[in-house]
Structure formats: C-alpha cells, structure tokens
Short mmCIF file of C-alpha atoms in Angstrom, two decimals:
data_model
loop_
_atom_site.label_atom_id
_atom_site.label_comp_id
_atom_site.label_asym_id
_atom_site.label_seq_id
_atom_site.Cartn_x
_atom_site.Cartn_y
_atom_site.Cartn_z
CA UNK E 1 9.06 -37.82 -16.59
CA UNK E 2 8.66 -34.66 -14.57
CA UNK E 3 8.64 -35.34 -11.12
CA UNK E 4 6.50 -33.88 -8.37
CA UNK E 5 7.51 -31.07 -6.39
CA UNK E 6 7.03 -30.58 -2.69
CA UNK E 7 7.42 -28.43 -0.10
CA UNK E 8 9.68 -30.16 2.78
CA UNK E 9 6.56 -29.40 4.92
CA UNK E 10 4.21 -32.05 2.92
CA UNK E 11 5.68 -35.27 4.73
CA UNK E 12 4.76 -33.45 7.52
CA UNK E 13 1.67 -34.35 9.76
CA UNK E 14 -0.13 -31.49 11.77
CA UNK E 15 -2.16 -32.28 14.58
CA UNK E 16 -3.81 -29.25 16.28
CA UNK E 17 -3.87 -29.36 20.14
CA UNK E 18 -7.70 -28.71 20.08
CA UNK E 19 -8.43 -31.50 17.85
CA UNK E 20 -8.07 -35.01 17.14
CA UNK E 21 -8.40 -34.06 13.29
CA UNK E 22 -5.19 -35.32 11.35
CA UNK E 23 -4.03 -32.34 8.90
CA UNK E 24 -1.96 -32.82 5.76
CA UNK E 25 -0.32 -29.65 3.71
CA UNK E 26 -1.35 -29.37 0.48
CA UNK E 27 0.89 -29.41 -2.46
CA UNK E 28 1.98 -26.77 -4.32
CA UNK E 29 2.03 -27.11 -8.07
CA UNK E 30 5.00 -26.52 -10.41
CA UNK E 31 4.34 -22.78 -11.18
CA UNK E 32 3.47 -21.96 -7.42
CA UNK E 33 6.85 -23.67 -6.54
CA UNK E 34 9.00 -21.70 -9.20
CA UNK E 35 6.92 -17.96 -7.75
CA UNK E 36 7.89 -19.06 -4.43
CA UNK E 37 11.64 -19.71 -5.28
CA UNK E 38 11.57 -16.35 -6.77
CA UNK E 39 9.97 -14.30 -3.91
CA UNK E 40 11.80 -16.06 -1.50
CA UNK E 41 15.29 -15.06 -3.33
CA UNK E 42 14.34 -11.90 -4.43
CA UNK E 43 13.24 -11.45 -0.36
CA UNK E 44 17.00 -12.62 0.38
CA UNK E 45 18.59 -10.10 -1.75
CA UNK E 46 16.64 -7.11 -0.37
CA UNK E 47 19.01 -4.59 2.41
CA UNK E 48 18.88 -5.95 5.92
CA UNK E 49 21.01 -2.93 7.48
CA UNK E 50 19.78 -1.88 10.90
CA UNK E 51 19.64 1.86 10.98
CA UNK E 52 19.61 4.28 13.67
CA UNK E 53 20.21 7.59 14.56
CA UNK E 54 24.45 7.04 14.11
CA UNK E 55 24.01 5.73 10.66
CA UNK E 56 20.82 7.14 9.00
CA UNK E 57 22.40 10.20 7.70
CA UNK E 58 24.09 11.75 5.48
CA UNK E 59 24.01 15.16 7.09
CA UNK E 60 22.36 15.25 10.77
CA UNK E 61 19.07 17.16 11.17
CA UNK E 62 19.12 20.62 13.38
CA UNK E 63 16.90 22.07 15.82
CA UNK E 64 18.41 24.31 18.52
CA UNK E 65 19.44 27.42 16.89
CA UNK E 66 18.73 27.19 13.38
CA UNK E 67 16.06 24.51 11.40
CA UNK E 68 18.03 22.12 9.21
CA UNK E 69 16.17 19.39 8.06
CA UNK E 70 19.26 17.31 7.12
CA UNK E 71 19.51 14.42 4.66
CA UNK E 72 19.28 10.73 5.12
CA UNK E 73 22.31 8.33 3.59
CA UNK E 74 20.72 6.85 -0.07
CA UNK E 75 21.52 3.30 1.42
CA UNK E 76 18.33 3.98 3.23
CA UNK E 77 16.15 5.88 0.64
CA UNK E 78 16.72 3.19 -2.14
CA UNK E 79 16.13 0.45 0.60
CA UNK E 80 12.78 1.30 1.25
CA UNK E 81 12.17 2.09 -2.34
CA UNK E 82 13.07 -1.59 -2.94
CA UNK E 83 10.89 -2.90 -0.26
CA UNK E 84 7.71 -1.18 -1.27
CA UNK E 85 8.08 -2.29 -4.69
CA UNK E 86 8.85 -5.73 -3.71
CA UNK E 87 5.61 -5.96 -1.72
CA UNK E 88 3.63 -4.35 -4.66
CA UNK E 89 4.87 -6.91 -6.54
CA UNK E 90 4.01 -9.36 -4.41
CA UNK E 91 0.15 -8.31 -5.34
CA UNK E 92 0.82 -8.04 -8.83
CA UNK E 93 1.13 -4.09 -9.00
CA UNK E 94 3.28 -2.07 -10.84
CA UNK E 95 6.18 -0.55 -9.63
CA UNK E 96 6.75 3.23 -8.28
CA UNK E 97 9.58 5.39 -8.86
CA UNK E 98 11.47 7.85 -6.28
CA UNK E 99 10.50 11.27 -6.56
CA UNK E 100 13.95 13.64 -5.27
CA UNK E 101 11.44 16.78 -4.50
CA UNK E 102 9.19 14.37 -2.72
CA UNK E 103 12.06 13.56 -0.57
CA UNK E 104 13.32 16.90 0.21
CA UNK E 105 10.04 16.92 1.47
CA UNK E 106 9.08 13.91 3.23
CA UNK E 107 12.64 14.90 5.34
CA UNK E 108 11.56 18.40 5.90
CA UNK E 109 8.20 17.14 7.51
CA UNK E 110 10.05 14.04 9.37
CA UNK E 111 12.30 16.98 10.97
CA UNK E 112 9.55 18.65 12.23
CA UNK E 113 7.99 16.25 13.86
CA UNK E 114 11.48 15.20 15.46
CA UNK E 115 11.68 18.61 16.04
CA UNK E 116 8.37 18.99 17.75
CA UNK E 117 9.04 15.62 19.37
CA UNK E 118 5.25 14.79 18.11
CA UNK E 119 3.43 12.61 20.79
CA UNK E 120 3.42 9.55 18.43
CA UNK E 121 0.34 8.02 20.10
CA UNK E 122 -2.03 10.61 18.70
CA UNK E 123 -2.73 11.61 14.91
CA UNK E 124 -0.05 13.82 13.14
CA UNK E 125 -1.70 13.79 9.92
CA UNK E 126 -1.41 17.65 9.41
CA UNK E 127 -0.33 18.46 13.21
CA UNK E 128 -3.71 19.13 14.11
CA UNK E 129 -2.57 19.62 17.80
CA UNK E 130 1.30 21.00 17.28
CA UNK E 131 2.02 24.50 17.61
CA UNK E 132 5.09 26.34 15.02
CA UNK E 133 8.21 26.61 16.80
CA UNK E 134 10.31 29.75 16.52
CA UNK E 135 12.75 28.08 15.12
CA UNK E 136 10.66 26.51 12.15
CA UNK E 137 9.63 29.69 9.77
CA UNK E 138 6.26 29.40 8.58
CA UNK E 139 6.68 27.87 4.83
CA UNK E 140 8.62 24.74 6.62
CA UNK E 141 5.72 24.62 9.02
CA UNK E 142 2.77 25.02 6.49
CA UNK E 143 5.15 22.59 3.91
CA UNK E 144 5.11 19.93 7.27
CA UNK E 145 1.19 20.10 7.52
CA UNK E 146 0.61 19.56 3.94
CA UNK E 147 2.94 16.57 3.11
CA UNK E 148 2.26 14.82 6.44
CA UNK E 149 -1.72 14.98 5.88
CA UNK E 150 -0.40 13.25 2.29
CA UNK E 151 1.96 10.81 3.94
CA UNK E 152 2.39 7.25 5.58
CA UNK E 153 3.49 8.11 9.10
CA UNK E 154 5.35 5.48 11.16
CA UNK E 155 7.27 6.32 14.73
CA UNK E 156 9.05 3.83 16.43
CA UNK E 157 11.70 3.52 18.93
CA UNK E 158 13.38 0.25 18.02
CA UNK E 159 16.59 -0.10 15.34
CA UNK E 160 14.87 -1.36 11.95
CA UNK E 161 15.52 -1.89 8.53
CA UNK E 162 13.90 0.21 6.39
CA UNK E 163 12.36 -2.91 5.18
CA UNK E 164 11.16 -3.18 8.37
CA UNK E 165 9.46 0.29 8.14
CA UNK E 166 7.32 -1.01 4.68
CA UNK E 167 6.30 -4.24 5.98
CA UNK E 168 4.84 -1.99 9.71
CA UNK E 169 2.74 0.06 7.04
CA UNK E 170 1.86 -3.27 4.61
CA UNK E 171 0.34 -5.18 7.58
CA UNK E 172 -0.77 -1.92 9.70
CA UNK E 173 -1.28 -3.30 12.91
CA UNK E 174 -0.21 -0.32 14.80
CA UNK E 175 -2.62 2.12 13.00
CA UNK E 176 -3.79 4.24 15.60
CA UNK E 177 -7.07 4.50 14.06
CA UNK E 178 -7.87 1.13 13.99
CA UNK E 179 -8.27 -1.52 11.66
CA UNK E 180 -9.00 0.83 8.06
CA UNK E 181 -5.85 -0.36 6.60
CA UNK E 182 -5.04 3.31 5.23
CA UNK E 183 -1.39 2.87 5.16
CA UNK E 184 -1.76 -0.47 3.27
CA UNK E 185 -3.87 1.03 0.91
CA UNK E 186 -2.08 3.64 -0.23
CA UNK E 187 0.83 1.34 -0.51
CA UNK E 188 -0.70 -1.11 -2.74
CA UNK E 189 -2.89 1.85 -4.54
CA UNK E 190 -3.61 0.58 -8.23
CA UNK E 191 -2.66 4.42 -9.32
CA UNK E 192 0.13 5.45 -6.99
CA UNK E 193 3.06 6.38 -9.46
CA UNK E 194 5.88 7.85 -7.08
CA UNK E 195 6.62 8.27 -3.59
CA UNK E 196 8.73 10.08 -0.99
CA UNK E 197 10.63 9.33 1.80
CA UNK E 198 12.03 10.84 5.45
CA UNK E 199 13.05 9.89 8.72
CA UNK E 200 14.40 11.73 11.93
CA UNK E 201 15.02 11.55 15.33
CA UNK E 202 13.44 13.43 18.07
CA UNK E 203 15.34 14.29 21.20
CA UNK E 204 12.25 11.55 23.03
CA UNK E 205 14.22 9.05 21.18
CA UNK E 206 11.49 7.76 18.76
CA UNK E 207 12.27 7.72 14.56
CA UNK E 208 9.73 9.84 12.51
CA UNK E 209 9.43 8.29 9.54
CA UNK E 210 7.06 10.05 6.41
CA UNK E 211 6.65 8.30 3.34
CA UNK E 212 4.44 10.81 0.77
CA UNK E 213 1.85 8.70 -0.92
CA UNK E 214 -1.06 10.94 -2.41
CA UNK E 215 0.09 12.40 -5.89
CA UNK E 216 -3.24 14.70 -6.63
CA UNK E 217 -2.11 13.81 -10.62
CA UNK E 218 -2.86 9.81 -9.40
CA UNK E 219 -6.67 10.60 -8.68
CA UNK E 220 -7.08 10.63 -12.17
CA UNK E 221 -5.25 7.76 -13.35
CA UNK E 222 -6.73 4.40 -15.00
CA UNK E 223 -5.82 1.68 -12.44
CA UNK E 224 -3.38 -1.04 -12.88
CA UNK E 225 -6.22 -3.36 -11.86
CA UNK E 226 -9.41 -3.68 -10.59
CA UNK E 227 -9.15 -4.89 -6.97
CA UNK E 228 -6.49 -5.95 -4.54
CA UNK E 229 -7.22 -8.65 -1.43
CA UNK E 230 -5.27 -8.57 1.47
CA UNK E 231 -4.10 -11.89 1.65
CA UNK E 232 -3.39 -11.99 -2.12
CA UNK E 233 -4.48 -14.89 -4.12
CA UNK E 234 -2.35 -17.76 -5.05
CA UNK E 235 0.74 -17.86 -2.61
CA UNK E 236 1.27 -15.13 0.02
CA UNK E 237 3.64 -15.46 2.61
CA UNK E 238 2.76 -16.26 6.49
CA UNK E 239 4.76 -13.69 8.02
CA UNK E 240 2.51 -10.95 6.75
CA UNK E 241 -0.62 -12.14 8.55
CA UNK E 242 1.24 -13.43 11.83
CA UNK E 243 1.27 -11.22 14.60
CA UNK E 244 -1.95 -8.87 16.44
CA UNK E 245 -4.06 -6.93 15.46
CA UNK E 246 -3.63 -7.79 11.60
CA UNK E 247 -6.88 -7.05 9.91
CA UNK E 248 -7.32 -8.73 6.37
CA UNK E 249 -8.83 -6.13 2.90
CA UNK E 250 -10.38 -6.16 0.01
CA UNK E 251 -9.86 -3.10 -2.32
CA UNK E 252 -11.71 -2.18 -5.22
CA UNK E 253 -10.02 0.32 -7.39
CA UNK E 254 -13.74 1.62 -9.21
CA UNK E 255 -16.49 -0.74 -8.12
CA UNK E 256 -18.63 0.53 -4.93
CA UNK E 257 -20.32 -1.64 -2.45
CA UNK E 258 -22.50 -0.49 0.35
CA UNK E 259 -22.73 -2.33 3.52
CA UNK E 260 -20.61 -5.19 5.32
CA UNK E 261 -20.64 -8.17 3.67
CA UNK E 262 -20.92 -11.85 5.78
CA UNK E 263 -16.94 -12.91 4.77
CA UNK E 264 -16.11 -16.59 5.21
CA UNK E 265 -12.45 -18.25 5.21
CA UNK E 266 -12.21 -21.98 4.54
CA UNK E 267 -9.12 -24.39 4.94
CA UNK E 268 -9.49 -26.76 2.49
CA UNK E 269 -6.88 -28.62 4.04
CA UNK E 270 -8.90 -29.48 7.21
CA UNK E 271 -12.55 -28.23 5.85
CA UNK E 272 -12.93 -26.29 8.70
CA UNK E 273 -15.10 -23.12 7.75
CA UNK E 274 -14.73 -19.65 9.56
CA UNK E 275 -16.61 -16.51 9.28
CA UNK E 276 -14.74 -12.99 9.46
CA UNK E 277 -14.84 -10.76 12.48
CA UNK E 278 -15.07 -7.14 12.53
CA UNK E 279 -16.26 -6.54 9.37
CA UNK E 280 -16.05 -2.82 7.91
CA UNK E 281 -16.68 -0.60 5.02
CA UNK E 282 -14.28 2.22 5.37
CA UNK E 283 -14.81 3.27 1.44
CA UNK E 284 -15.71 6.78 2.31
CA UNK E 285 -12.44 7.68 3.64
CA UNK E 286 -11.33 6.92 -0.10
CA UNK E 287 -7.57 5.81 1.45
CA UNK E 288 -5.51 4.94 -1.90
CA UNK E 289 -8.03 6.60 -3.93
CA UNK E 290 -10.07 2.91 -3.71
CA UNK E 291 -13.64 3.30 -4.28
CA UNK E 292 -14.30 1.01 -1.83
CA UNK E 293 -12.09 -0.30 0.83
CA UNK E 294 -13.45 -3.51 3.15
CA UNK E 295 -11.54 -4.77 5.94
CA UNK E 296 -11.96 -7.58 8.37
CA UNK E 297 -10.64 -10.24 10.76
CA UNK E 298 -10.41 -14.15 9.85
CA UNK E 299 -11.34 -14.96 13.18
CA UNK E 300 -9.75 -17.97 15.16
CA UNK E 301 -8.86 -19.66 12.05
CA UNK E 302 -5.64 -21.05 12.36
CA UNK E 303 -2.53 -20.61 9.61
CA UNK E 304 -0.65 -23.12 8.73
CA UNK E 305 2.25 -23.38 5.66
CA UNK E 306 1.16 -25.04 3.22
CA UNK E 307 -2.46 -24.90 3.63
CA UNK E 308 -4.64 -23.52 1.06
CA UNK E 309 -7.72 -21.33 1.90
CA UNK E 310 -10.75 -20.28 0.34
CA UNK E 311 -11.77 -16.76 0.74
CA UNK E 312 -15.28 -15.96 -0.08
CA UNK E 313 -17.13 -12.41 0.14
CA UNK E 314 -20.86 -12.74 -1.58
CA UNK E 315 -21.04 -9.73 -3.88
CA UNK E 316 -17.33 -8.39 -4.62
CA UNK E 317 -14.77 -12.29 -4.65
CA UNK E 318 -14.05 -15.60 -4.02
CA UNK E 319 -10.56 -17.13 -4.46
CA UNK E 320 -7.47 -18.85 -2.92
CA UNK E 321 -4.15 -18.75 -1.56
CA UNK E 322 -1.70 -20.52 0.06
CA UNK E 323 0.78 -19.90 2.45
CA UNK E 324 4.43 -20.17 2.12
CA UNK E 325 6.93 -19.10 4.57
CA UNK E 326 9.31 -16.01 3.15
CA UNK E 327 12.15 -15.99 5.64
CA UNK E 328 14.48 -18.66 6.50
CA UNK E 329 12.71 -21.53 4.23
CA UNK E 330 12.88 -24.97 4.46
CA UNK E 331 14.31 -26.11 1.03
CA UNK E 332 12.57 -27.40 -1.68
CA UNK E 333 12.79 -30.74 -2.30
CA UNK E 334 12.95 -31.61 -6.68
#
C-alpha cells in the first residue's frame, strides 16, 4: 500500500499574528512531490560562483586609449544560460540556445555602457541620453544602441551569481519603469529561440549586464503555448514572489484583452479571499512579442509553504498553485 507523502511542513500549525484562525498546509500529492524533488535538485546542481570584476573574464575590457570590449570566462556565459532555461522550465517553456554572435555583441554593448559609466537609474535602452566617446568609433556605438534597445539590462553593484542576474530579471522588481514585467516577459517569451549575453564593469563600480532577447525571426514564430501566469500553476516556488515590489502576470501569447480585469487570489487553505492591486494592461508595449501582457499585485495576502491558492481573472484564467520552498528544503518525509 502506497503511503502518503508529506511535506515536513504539514504537521505544522500556522497561526497568523492578526488572527485567531488556525491554518493547516495542504498536502501535496504524489506527482507534485516527485516535480518538487526534481526542481529542487536540479536548483542544487545549478553554478553558485560569485563573480566580480577579478574573476568575470577571460580577457579584461579597455577604455582609456583604445576600445576593447573584452570577453567574459564561459563559466559565466553557460551559467546564466543554465539559469534562464531552468526558470523557463519551471513554466513549462522550451528551452533557448546560446547564440556566439549574440554574445560578441551583448559584450560589446555591456562595454559601452561600462565605458560610458551609464547612470544606471535612468533608461539605457538605446542610450537615449549618452553621447559617443572618442574612443568608441561609430559602428561600436550605433552596434551598442541597437542591441541594448533589444536587450535585458541589469546594473548592480553587489557580487552575484549569474543565477542571481536571471532570477533579478524573472521577478523584475527593480524595473525602473515600473511594474510592466518587460524583462520577465521576454524571458519566458513563448517564441524566444536564442539569446545573448555580456557583462562589464564601469570605473563607478556598478556591473553592466545585457542579455539580447528580441530575435526579429521570433516575431513570426508559432508559440510554444498559449499563455504564461506569473505565479505558474501547480507548484512554484516562494522565493520568487518574496521580496518588494514583485508584481504578479498573466501573458497571452495571441489572445487580446482590453481593459483591467477585477483579479482575485484565494487561499484555500484559510478561505481568505483577496483582490489584486494595481492592476494593468501593458499589451501595447508588446514586451516578449505577447499580445497581451497583464500585471498586478496580490495585495496583503499572505504566502505561506504549502498553501494552495486560487487565482482567478474573469475573461482570460482561473487556476492553482502551491508553494514550495526551492532553497535549503526541509526534507521530504516517504
């Protein structure tokens, strides 16, 4: 007789500080145990290395005299490789392959911007407000416009993985435009194929990092599926919603929808229903080449492992996930 499976967390008892109401997790079924295991090792097996400027290249990057854009070590490139397409994954979408001209690239533009040490609180997309040093001739420069207007852009001062790099652009909640969840789009994009990367550092001390995601040749693709939600159904790790600023999506890869629809998130765990915040329809920017792109905030809803919530949007989906914790988990009891 098979036995039940558990997650260590369902002898637990919650009891929110707000509320007298006694919360159980809920338990996860055979098949959501086994996809668990698996993400959770596969997540294990992925490149922690910390890089930073004494380790990210294979030939340093040059600015004073003469315009090299160096080259980054492949520990690095096939790192975040690995990381995107363990997050696609994650939502059920095909994998992308590395594209070596796309990198050339991607490192050319990321050594401009180090170059120009780019103000990273404004928009680079294209350098709308950067003028062509000397010392970059104008096919670099013009090269640098085009690819970053085409790229993921990411600057940050602090020693990361290039993990760590992906999972800033998955959960975009330092997109200086605000909650449209471009970068995550275009990372989960039902027709990307292939992708870039750079990375350099600017004298101001801050990593440019350009990861090329718009292949004109995708546009015309048929897409791997229909739509993508931002917490994915059935299991989805916590980490990727915890933190600010964290807006939630809904993607559709052909279907419009007009208008902002009245979103609702239940845990069926406690029956305690929440409607969405900050509801938007950013479909005309056309980010991932999504018809139409919906993002929101659950609200003060809070997330517990092991829950399972109910997602409902009148007009485009309703489903469930539950969450699971991806990093350091408690074991699985047989």
């Amino acid at each position: 007789m098979i036995k039940k499976i558990y997650t260590a967390l369902l002898c637990l008892l919650f009891i929110f500080p707000f509320s007298n109401t006694k919360v159980y997790a809920a338990e996860f079924t055979p098949d959501e145990i086994n996809k668990i295991a698996h993400l959770q090792q596969e997540y294990a097996q992925l490149d922690t290395t910390t890089f930073n400027f004494n380790n990210l290249y294979l030939s340093k990057p040059q600015f004073k005299n003469r315009f090299k854009q160096g080259a980054l070590v492949p520990a690095y490139l096939n790192s975040q490789l690995a990381y995107t397409n363990y997050y696609r994954q994650l939502f059920g979408l095909t994998p992308v392959k590395e594209n070596f001209q796309d990198n050339i690239a991607a490192q050319k533009t990321a050594a401009v911007l180090a170059a120009l040490n780019a103000n990273p609180r404004i928009n680079q997309h294209s350098l709308p407000f950067e003028k062509r040093p000397k010392v970059i001739n104008k096919n670099v420069w013009q090269l640098a416009r085009n690819i970053s207007s085409k790229a993921n852009l990411n600057f940050n001062t602090s020693d990361q993985t290039a993990g760590d790099v992906i999972t800033d652009l998955l959960t975009d909640q330092y997109n200086l435009t605000g909650a449209d969840t471009g970068h995550r789009a275009w990372l989960l994009s039902t027709r990307l194929t292939s992708t870039g990367a750079g990375a350099a550092y600017g004298k101001n001390g801050y990593r440019y990092s350009v990861q090329k995601v718009f292949n004109p040749d995708d546009v015309f693709r048929i897409p791997s599926q229909e739509m993508v939600t931002y917490p994915s159904s059935d299991v989805f790790p916590i980490e990727l919603l915890q933190g600010q600023n964290i807006a939630w999506s809904v993607y559709l890869s052909d279907q419009s929808f007009n208008g902002n629809p009245i979103i609702t998130i239940t845990d069926k765990d406690t029956a305690q229903t929440y409607q969405a915040k900050n509801v938007h329809n950013y479909s005309k920017s056309g980010y991932g080449n999504f018809e139409t792109i919906i993002t929101y905030y659950p609200g003060a809803i809070p997330l517990v492992v092991g829950h399972e919530y109910e997602v409902k949007i009148p007009g485009l989906t309703s489903y469930t996930f539950k969450l699971f914790q991806l990093k350091n988990p408690s074991e699985l009891i047989q």
